[in-house]
Coordinates of C-alpha atoms in Angstrom, one line a residue:
M1 CA 84.2 86.7 104.5
S2 CA 87.8 87.4 103.2
R3 CA 90.4 88.8 105.6
A4 CA 94.0 89.5 105.5
A5 CA 96.9 91.1 107.6
Y6 CA 99.8 93.2 106.8
G7 CA 102.5 94.6 109.0
P8 CA 104.1 95.4 110.9
I9 CA 104.8 98.8 109.1
V10 CA 107.6 100.8 111.0
L11 CA 107.3 104.6 110.9
R12 CA 110.0 106.6 112.5
E13 CA 108.5 110.0 113.1
A14 CA 105.1 111.8 112.7
Q15 CA 105.9 113.2 109.2
D16 CA 106.5 109.6 108.1
V17 CA 102.8 108.6 109.5
R18 CA 101.6 111.5 107.4
D19 CA 103.4 110.5 104.2
W20 CA 102.2 106.8 104.8
G21 CA 98.6 108.1 105.1
R22 CA 99.1 110.1 101.8
A23 CA 100.4 107.1 100.1
L24 CA 97.4 105.1 101.3
A25 CA 95.1 107.6 100.0
S26 CA 96.2 107.1 96.6
M27 CA 94.4 103.5 96.7
L28 CA 91.4 104.7 98.5
R29 CA 88.0 105.4 96.9
A30 CA 84.5 106.3 97.7
G31 CA 82.9 103.8 100.0
D32 CA 86.1 102.9 101.8
L33 CA 85.7 102.8 105.6
L34 CA 88.9 102.8 107.7
V35 CA 88.6 102.1 111.5
L36 CA 91.8 103.3 113.5
T37 CA 92.8 102.0 116.6
G38 CA 95.4 103.2 119.1
D39 CA 96.3 104.7 122.3
L40 CA 96.2 108.7 122.7
G41 CA 99.1 110.0 120.9
A42 CA 99.7 107.1 118.6
G43 CA 99.1 108.8 115.4
K44 CA 95.5 108.3 114.4
T45 CA 94.9 112.1 113.6
T46 CA 98.3 112.4 112.0
L47 CA 97.4 109.5 109.7
T48 CA 94.3 111.0 108.8
Q49 CA 95.8 114.2 107.9
G50 CA 97.9 112.3 105.7
I51 CA 94.9 110.8 104.1
G52 CA 93.3 114.1 103.7
A53 CA 96.2 115.4 102.0
G54 CA 96.5 112.4 99.6
L55 CA 92.7 112.9 98.7
R56 CA 93.0 116.7 98.4
V57 CA 90.4 117.6 100.6
R58 CA 89.4 121.2 102.0
G59 CA 90.4 122.3 105.5
E60 CA 92.6 121.3 108.0
V61 CA 92.2 117.8 109.2
T62 CA 92.2 117.9 113.1
S63 CA 90.8 115.7 115.7
P64 CA 87.1 115.8 115.7
T65 CA 86.9 114.9 119.5
F66 CA 84.4 117.6 120.4
V67 CA 82.4 117.8 117.1
I68 CA 82.6 114.0 116.8
A69 CA 82.5 114.2 113.0
R70 CA 83.9 116.5 110.4
V71 CA 83.2 116.5 106.5
H72 CA 86.3 117.6 104.5
P73 CA 84.9 118.1 101.0
S74 CA 87.1 117.2 97.8
L75 CA 88.9 119.9 96.2
G76 CA 88.9 118.0 92.9
D77 CA 86.9 115.2 91.5
G78 CA 87.8 112.7 94.3
P79 CA 85.9 111.5 97.2
D80 CA 85.1 113.5 100.6
L81 CA 86.7 112.7 103.7
V82 CA 84.3 111.9 106.5
H83 CA 86.5 112.1 109.7
V84 CA 84.8 110.7 112.8
D85 CA 86.2 110.4 116.4
A86 CA 84.1 107.7 118.3
Y87 CA 85.9 108.3 121.7
R88 CA 83.2 110.0 123.3
L89 CA 80.4 107.7 121.9
G90 CA 79.1 105.2 124.5
S91 CA 77.5 102.6 122.0
I92 CA 77.1 101.4 118.6
A93 CA 73.5 103.0 118.6
E94 CA 75.1 106.4 119.1
L95 CA 77.4 106.0 116.3
D96 CA 74.5 104.6 114.0
D97 CA 72.4 107.8 115.0
M98 CA 75.1 109.7 113.1
D99 CA 73.8 108.1 109.8
L100 CA 77.4 107.6 108.6
D101 CA 75.9 104.8 106.4
S102 CA 74.0 107.3 104.5
S103 CA 77.2 109.1 103.4
L104 CA 79.5 105.8 103.4
E105 CA 79.2 105.1 99.5
Q106 CA 80.1 108.6 98.6
S107 CA 83.1 109.4 100.8
V108 CA 86.2 107.8 102.5
T109 CA 85.3 107.4 106.2
V110 CA 87.8 107.2 108.8
V111 CA 86.6 106.4 112.4
E112 CA 89.0 106.9 115.2
W113 CA 88.3 104.9 118.3
G114 CA 85.8 102.9 116.2
E115 CA 87.1 99.3 117.0
G116 CA 84.2 97.3 118.3
M117 CA 81.5 99.7 116.7
A118 CA 82.4 101.0 113.4
E119 CA 82.9 97.7 111.6
D120 CA 79.2 97.1 111.8
L121 CA 78.9 100.0 109.3
D122 CA 80.4 97.8 106.6
D123 CA 81.4 94.4 105.9
N124 CA 84.3 95.9 103.7
H125 CA 86.7 97.9 105.9
L126 CA 90.4 98.2 106.4
A127 CA 91.3 98.1 110.3
I128 CA 94.6 100.3 111.1
T129 CA 96.1 99.5 114.5
L130 CA 98.9 102.3 115.7
I131 CA 101.2 101.5 118.2
A132 CA 103.7 104.3 119.7
D133 CA 106.7 103.6 121.5
P134 CA 106.4 106.0 124.5
A135 CA 110.2 106.7 124.6
T136 CA 110.4 107.7 120.9
E137 CA 108.3 108.8 118.0
V138 CA 108.3 105.4 116.3
R139 CA 105.0 104.1 115.3
E140 CA 104.1 100.5 114.3
V141 CA 101.1 100.0 112.0
Q142 CA 99.2 96.7 111.6
L143 CA 96.6 96.5 108.8
R144 CA 93.5 94.0 108.7
T145 CA 91.3 93.8 106.0
S146 CA 87.7 92.6 105.9
G147 CA 85.5 91.9 102.8
A148 CA 85.6 91.7 99.1
R149 CA 86.9 95.1 98.5
W150 CA 90.1 94.5 100.1
S151 CA 90.5 91.1 98.7
T152 CA 91.2 91.5 95.1
P153 CA 94.8 90.7 93.9
A154 CA 95.1 94.6 92.9
V155 CA 94.4 95.9 96.2
R156 CA 96.3 93.1 98.2
A157 CA 99.2 93.9 95.9
A158 CA 98.9 97.6 96.7
L159 CA 98.6 97.0 100.5
S160 CA 101.6 94.7 100.6
A161 CA 103.6 97.4 98.5
L162 CA 102.4 100.1 101.3
A163 CA 103.8 97.7 103.8
D164 CA 107.1 97.1 102.1
E165 CA 107.4 100.8 101.5
S166 CA 108.2 101.2 105.2
H167 CA 111.5 99.1 104.6
D168 CA 112.6 101.6 101.7
E169 CA 115.0 104.2 103.2
S170 CA 114.7 106.3 99.9
V171 CA 111.1 107.4 101.1
G172 CA 112.3 108.3 104.6
L173 CA 110.7 105.1 106.3
A174 CA 112.4 102.4 108.0
G175 CA 111.6 98.8 108.5
E176 CA 113.9 98.6 111.6
V177 CA 114.7 100.8 114.4
S178 CA 117.8 100.3 116.4

């Protein structure tokens, strides 16, 4: 199985996380699985809000902690967004019981707190780790890809460009924080 890593991507504030999510959405397609990892307040839902905006989906993207999963239908001809919060799930079996694999091919699926569980839904996935500096709003983002979907030259180039974008002051993102 093909794997690659990208980062660190440094984002100075919450709006930068949203903007980066919107940029990431431009390369996503139906069938993509994203597994988000990070402590409370690291920016997982904020990133998903940006992805939702980039995909042009209906409804405000909020944390699905208490409902476990929300489906945001596309407002256009793009894929729906399935937003899952696995924080309260106790096992892979509980995640499997949600039948996410039945909608995986028709939507972009984002699973917060899914590390160690959601990867089993599909061999092709993008793992995104967000690390927040507790003293600031700065986030460091690390990407890990798995599977053929993420290993094509075009996708690798797009992910590299997204990683490099954080170093471009013109888009409001910064590569180094002093």
